[in-house]
Coordinates of C-alpha atoms (C1' of nucleotides) in Angstrom, one line a residue:
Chain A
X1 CA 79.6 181.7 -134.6
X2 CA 83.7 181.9 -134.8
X3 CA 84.1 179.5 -137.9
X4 CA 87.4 179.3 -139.6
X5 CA 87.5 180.6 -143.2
X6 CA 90.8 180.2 -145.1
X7 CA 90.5 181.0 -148.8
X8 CA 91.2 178.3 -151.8
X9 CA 89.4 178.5 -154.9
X10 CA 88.6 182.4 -154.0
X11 CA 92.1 183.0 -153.4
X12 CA 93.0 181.7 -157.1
X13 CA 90.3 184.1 -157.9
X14 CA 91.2 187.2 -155.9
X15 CA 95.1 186.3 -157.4
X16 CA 93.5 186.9 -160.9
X17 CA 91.8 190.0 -159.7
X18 CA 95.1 191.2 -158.6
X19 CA 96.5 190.8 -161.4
X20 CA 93.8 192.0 -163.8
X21 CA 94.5 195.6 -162.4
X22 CA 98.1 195.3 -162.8
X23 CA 98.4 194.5 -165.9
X24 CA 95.8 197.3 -166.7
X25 CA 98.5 199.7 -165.0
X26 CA 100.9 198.5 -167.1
X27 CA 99.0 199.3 -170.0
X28 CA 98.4 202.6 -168.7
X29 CA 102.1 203.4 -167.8
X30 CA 103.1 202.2 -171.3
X31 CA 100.3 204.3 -172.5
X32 CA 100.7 207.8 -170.8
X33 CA 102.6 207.1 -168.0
X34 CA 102.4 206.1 -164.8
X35 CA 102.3 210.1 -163.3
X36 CA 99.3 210.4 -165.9
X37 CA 97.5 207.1 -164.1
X38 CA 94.8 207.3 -162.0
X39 CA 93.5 204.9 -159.8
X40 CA 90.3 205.9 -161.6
X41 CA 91.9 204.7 -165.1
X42 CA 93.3 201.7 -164.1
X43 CA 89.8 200.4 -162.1
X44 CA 88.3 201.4 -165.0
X45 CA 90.6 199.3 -167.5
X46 CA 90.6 196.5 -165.4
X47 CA 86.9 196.4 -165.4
X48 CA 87.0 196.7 -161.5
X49 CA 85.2 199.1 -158.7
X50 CA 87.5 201.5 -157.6
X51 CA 86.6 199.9 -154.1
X52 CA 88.6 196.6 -155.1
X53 CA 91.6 198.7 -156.5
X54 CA 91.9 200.3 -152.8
X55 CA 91.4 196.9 -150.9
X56 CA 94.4 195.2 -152.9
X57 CA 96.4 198.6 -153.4
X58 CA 96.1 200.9 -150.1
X59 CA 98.2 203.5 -151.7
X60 CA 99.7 204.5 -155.7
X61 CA 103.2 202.9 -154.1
X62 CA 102.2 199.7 -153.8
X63 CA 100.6 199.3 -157.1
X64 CA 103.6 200.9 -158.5
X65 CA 105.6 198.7 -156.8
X66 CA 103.9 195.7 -157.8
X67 CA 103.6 196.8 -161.6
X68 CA 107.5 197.1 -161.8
X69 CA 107.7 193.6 -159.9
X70 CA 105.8 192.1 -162.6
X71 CA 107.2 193.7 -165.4
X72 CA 110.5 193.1 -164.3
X73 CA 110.3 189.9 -163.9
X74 CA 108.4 189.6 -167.3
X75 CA 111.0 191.7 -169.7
X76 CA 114.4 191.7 -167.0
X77 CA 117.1 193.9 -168.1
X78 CA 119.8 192.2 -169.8
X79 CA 122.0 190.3 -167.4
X80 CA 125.4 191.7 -167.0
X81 CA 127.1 189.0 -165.5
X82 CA 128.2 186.4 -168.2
X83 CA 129.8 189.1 -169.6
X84 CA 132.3 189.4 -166.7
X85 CA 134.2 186.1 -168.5
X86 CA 135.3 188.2 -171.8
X87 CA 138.4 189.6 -171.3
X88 CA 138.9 192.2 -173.7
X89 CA 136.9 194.8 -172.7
X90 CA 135.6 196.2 -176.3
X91 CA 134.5 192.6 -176.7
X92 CA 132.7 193.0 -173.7
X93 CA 130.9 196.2 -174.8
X94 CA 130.3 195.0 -178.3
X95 CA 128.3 192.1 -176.2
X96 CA 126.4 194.0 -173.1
X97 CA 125.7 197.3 -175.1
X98 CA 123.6 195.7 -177.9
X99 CA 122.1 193.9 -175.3
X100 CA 120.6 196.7 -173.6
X101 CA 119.6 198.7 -176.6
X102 CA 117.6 195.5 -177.3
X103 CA 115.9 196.5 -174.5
X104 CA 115.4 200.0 -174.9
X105 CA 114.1 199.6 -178.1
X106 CA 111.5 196.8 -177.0
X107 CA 110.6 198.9 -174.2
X108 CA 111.3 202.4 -175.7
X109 CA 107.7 203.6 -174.8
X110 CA 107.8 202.5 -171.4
X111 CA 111.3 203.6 -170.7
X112 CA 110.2 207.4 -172.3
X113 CA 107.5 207.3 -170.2
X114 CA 108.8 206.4 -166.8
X115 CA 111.9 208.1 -167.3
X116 CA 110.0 211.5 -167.8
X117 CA 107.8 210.9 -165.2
X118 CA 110.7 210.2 -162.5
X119 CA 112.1 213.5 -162.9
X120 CA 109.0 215.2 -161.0
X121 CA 107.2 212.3 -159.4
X122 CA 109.5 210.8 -156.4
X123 CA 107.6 208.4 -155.7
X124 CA 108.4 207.1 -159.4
X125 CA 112.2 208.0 -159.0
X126 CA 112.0 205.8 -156.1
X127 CA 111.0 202.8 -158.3
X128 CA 113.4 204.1 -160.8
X129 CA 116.3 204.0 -158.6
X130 CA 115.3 200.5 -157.2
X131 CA 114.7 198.4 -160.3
X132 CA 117.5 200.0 -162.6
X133 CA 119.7 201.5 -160.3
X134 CA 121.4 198.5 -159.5
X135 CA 121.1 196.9 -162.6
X136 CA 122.8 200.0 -164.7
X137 CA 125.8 200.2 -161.8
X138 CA 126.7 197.0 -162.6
X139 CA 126.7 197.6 -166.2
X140 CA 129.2 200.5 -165.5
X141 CA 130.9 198.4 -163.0
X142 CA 131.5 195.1 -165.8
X143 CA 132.1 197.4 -168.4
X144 CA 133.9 200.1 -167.5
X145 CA 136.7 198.6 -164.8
X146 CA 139.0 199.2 -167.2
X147 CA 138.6 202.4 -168.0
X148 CA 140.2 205.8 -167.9
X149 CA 138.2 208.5 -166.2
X150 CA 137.3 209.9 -169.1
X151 CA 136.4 207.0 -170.9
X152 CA 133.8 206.0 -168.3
X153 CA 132.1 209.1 -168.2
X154 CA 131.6 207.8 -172.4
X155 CA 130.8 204.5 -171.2
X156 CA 128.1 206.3 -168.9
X157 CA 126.6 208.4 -171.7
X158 CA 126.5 205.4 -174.1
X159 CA 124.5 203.4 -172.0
X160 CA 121.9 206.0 -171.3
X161 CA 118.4 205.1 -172.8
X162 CA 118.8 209.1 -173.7
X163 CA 121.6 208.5 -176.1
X164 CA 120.1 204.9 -177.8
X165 CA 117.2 207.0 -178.5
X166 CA 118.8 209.9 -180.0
X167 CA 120.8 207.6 -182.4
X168 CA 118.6 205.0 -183.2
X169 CA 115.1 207.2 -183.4
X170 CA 116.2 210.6 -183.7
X171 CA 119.4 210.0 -186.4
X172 CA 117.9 206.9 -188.0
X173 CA 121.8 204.7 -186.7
X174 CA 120.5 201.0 -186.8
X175 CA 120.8 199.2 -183.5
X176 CA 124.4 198.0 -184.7
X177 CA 125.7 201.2 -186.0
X178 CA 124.7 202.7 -182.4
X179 CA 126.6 200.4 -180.7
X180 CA 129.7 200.9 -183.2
X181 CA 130.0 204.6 -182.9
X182 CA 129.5 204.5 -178.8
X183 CA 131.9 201.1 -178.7
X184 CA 134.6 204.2 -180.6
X185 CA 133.4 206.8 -178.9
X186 CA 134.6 205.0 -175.7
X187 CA 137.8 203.8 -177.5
X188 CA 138.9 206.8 -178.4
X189 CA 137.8 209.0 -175.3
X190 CA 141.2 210.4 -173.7
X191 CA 142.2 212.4 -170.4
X192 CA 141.0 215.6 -170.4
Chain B
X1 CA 77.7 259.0 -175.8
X2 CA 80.2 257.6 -178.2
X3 CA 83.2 259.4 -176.7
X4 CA 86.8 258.3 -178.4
X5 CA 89.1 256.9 -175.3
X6 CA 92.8 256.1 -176.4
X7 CA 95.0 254.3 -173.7
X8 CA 98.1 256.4 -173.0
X9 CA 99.3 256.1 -169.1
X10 CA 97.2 253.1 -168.9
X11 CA 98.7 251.3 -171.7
X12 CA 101.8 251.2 -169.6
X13 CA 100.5 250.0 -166.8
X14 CA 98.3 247.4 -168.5
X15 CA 102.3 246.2 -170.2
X16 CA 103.4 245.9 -166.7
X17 CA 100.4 243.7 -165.3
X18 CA 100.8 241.7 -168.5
X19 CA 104.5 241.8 -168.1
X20 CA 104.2 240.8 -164.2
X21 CA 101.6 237.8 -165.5
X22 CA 104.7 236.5 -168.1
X23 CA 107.1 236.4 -165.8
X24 CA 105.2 234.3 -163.1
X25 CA 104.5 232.1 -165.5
X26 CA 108.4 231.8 -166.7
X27 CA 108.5 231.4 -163.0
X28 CA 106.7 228.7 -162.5
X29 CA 108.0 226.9 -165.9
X30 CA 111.5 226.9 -163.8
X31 CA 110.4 225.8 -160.9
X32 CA 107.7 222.8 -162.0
X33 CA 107.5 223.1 -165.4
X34 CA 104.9 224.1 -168.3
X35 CA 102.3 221.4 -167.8
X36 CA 102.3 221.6 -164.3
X37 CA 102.1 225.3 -164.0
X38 CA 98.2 226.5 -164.1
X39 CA 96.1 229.8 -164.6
X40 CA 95.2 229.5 -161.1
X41 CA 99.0 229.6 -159.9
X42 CA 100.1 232.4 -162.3
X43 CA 97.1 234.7 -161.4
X44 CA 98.2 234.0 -157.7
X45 CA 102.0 234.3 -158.5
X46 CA 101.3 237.5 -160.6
X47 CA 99.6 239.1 -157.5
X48 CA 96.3 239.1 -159.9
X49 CA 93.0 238.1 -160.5
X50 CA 92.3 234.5 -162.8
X51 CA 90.0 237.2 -164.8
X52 CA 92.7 240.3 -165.5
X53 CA 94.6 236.9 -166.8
X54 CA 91.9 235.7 -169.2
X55 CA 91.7 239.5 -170.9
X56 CA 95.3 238.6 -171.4
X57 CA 95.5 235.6 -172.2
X58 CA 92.6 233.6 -173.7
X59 CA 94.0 230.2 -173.5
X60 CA 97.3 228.8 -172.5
X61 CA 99.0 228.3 -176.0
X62 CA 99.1 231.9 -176.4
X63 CA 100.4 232.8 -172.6
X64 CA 103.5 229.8 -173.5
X65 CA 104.0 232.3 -176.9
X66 CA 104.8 235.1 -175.0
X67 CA 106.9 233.1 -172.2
X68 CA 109.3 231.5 -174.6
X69 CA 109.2 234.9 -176.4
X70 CA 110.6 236.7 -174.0
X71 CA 112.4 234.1 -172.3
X72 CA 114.2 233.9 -175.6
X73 CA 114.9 237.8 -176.2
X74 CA 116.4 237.7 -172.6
X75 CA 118.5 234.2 -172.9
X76 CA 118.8 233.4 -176.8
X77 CA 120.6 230.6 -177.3
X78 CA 124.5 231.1 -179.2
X79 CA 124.3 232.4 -182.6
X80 CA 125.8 229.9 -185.1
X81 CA 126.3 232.7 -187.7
X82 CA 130.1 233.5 -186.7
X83 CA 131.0 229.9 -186.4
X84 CA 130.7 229.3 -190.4
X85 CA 133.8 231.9 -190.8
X86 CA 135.7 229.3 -188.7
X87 CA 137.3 227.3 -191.7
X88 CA 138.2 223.7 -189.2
X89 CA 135.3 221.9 -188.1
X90 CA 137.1 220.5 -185.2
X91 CA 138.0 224.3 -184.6
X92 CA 134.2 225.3 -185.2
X93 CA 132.9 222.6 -183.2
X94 CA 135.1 223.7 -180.1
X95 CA 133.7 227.0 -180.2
X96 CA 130.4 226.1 -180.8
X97 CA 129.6 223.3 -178.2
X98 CA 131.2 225.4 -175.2
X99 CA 128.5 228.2 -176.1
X100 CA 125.7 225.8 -176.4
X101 CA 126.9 223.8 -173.5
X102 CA 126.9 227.3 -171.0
X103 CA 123.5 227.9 -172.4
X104 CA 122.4 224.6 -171.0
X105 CA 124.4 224.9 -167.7
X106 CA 122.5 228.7 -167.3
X107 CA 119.1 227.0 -167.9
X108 CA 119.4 223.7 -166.7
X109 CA 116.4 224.0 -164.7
X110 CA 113.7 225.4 -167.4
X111 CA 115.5 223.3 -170.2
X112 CA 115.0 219.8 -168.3
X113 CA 111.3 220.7 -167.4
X114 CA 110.5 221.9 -171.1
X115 CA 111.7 218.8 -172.4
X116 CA 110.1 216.5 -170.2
X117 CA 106.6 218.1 -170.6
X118 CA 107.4 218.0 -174.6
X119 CA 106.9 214.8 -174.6
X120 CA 103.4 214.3 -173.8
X121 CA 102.1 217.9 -174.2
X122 CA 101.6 218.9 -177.8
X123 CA 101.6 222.8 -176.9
X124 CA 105.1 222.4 -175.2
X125 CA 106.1 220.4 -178.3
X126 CA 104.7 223.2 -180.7
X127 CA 106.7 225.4 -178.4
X128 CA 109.9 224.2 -178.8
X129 CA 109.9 223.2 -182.6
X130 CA 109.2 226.7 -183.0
X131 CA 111.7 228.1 -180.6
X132 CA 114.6 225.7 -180.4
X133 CA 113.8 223.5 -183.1
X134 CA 115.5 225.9 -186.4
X135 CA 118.6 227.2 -184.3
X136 CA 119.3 223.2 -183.1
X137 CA 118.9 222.7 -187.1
X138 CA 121.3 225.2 -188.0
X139 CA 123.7 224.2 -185.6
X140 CA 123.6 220.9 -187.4
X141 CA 124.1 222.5 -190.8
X142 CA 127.1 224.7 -189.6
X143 CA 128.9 222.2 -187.7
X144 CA 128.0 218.8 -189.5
X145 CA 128.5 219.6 -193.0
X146 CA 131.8 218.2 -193.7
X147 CA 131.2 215.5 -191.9
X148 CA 130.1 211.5 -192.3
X149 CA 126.6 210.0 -191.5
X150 CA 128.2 208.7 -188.4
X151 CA 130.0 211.5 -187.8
X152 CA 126.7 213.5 -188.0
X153 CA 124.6 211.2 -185.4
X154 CA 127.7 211.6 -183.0
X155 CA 127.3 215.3 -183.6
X156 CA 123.6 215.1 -182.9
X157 CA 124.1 213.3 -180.1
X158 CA 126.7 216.0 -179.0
X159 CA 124.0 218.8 -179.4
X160 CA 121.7 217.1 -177.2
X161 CA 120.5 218.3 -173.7
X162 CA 120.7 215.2 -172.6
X163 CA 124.2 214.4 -173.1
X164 CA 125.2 217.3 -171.1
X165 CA 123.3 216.8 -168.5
X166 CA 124.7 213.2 -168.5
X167 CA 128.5 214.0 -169.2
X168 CA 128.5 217.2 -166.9
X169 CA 125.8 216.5 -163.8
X170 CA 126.0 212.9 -163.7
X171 CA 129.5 212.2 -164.6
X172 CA 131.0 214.9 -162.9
X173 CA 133.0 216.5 -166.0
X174 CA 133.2 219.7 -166.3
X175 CA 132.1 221.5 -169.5
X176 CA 135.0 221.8 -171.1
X177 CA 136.0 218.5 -170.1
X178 CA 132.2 217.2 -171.9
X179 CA 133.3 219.6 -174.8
X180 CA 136.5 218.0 -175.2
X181 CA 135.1 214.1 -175.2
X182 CA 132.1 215.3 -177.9
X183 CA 134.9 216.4 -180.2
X184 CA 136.9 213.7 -180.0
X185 CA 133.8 211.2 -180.1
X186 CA 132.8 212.9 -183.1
X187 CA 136.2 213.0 -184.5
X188 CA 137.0 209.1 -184.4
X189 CA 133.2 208.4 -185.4
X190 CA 133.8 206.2 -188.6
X191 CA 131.8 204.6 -191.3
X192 CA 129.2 202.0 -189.8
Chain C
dA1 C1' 83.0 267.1 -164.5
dT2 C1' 82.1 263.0 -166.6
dA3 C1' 82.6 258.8 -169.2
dT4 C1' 85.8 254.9 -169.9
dG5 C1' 87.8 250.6 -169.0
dA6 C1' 91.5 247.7 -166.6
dA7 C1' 91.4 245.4 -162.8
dT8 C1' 89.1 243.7 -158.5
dG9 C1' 86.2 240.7 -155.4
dC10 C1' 82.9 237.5 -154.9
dA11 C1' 79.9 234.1 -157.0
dC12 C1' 78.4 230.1 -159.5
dA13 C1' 78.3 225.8 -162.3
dT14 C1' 81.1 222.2 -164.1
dA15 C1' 84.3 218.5 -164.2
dG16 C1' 87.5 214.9 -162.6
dA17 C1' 89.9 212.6 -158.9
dT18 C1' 89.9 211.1 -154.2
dG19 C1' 88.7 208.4 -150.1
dT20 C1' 85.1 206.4 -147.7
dG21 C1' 80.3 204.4 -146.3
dC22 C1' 76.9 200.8 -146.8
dA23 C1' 73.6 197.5 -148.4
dG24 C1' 73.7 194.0 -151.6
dT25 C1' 75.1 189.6 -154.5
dG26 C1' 76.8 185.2 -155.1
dA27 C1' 80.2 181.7 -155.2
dA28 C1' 83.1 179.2 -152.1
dA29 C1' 84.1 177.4 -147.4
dA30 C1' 82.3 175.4 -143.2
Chain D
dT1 C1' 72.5 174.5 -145.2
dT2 C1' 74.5 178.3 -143.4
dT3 C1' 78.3 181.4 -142.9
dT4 C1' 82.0 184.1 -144.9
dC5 C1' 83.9 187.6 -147.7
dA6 C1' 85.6 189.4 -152.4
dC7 C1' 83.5 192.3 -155.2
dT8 C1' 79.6 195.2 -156.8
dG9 C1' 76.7 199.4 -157.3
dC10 C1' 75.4 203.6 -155.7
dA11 C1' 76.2 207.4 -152.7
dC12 C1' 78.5 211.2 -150.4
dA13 C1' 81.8 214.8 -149.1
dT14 C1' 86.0 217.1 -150.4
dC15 C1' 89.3 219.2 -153.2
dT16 C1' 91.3 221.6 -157.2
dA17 C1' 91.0 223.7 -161.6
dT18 C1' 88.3 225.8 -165.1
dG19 C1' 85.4 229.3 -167.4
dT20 C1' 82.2 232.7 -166.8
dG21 C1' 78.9 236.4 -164.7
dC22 C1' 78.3 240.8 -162.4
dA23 C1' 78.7 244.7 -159.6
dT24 C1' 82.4 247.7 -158.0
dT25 C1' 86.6 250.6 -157.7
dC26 C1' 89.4 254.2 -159.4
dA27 C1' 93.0 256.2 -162.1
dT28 C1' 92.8 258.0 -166.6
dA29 C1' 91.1 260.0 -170.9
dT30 C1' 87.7 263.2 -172.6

DNA sequence: ATATGAATGCACATAGATGTGCAGTGAAAA
DNA sequence: TTTTCACTGCACATCTATGTGCATTCATAT
């Protein structure tokens, strides 16, 4: 009766399944959010029962945890650091800031999304502060060790996805231009 | 049969239990924010019945009217008017970004939550075009208009909740310390 | 004294999401 | 060939919010 049973061909299989309702999370975070997802939507979307959904995903953390995996891995945030070998330090933000308003702007709906959603969902903060938190404390770290005080707190505000989107969609700055006025704005910050 | 009946003494009370209704609703707006607040938690918070709340209000665009009505009677945000008798617009802007800046530190709380339910509920969004949407223009007009394109996306940015929460709760400075680094940023903003 | 109507208290039907149960189905593993 | 198990399809109970119905209460207007 006991018969061993270890998947092969149904674990390649199950792997796609997997990875059919991620993706349709994704879409659904990109979409409205991932506060406005419901395990509903996404089993729907995927074209899945919502049975399957809860044997790979026993709760909404796992699934949002393995939906920032993937995406992560798929669109990383720009690396920060190469740019620890350019000496002068405008140089240096002329180089990472365009970098990362590359990203915002490829990802500006995600970003909006998640962003928004992280100020009332902790569970999504919690995601937040594990896949970017790092990341943007090293950008501040690289490009802001030489820094007064008051210049960081610039360096801070320039590299919020808050402030790309303000110049870039809300003024109508080009990509370039954003990074220009926020490379000065740094420049020319001063003790208070 | 047909006997006239003009509210006097219950006029008044009828105001109140509509007043009581408003306020639990601003309530609520502080404390989760518009989209999350529902009939069923004002008529509970209001100490009244879901019905006495539909006489009041028949749908929840007109019950956000009266909120951000008399949310704005009670907290208006700075006048611009007396800032265009201020002849330098480094002058102008240092008087003007303090006031708008306290406005934000005294509603912090109700300001973040409208903003981040903006974004994905059209009421809320109707809501603040109409409320904050013409005094944020004018504060453009009177404090951007001798400056450069530049200059004017580094003053937008400087209007923006976001970089105060940024400069001031994240960064640590304090307001006039936030002022002080818009106005120079704006100030060195040059030609892109 | 009597009629009015703002507000109550309880009820109902609807709708969407959740979590779980259970008998299949069918391809893959033994 | 037979067993295993990922996934299906339908079901159920629960919960919360919504919008509405209706009889009742009671201070107020007539």
């Amino acid at each position: 009766m006991a018969r061993t049973y270890t998947l092969k061909k149904r674990a390649e299989s199950q792997a796609e399944t997997r990875r059919r309702i991620v993706e349709a999370a994704i879409e659904l975070h990109c979409a409205v959010g991932p506060a406005q997802t419901t395990f509903s939507m996404v089993a729907e979307r995927a074209g899945v029962q919502r049975h399957t959904l809860y044997a790979h995903f026993p709760d909404e953390q796992s699934l949002l945890l393995e939906c920032s995996g993937l995406y992560s891995e798929r669109e990383p945030l720009p690396d920060p650091a190469p740019w620890r070998g350019i000496e002068d330090w405008r140089e240096r933000l002329r180089t990472g800031l365009p970098a990362l308003y590359g990203w915002y702007e490829r990802n500006a709906r995600l970003a909006a999304n998640v962003l928004r959603d992280a100020e009332q969902d902790p569970q999504v903060r919690e995601i937040v502060t594990l896949r970017w938190g790092p990341t943007m404390a090293a950008y501040r770290d690289v490009l802001g060790d030489e820094l007064s005080t008051a210049q960081r707190a610039m360096l801070h505000l320039a590299l919020s996805f808050f402030t790309w989107r303000t110049l870039v969609l809300e003024s109508g700055l080009k990509p370039e231009g954003a990074v220009e006025a926020m490379v000065q704005a740094v420049d020319c910050a001063r003790k208070t």
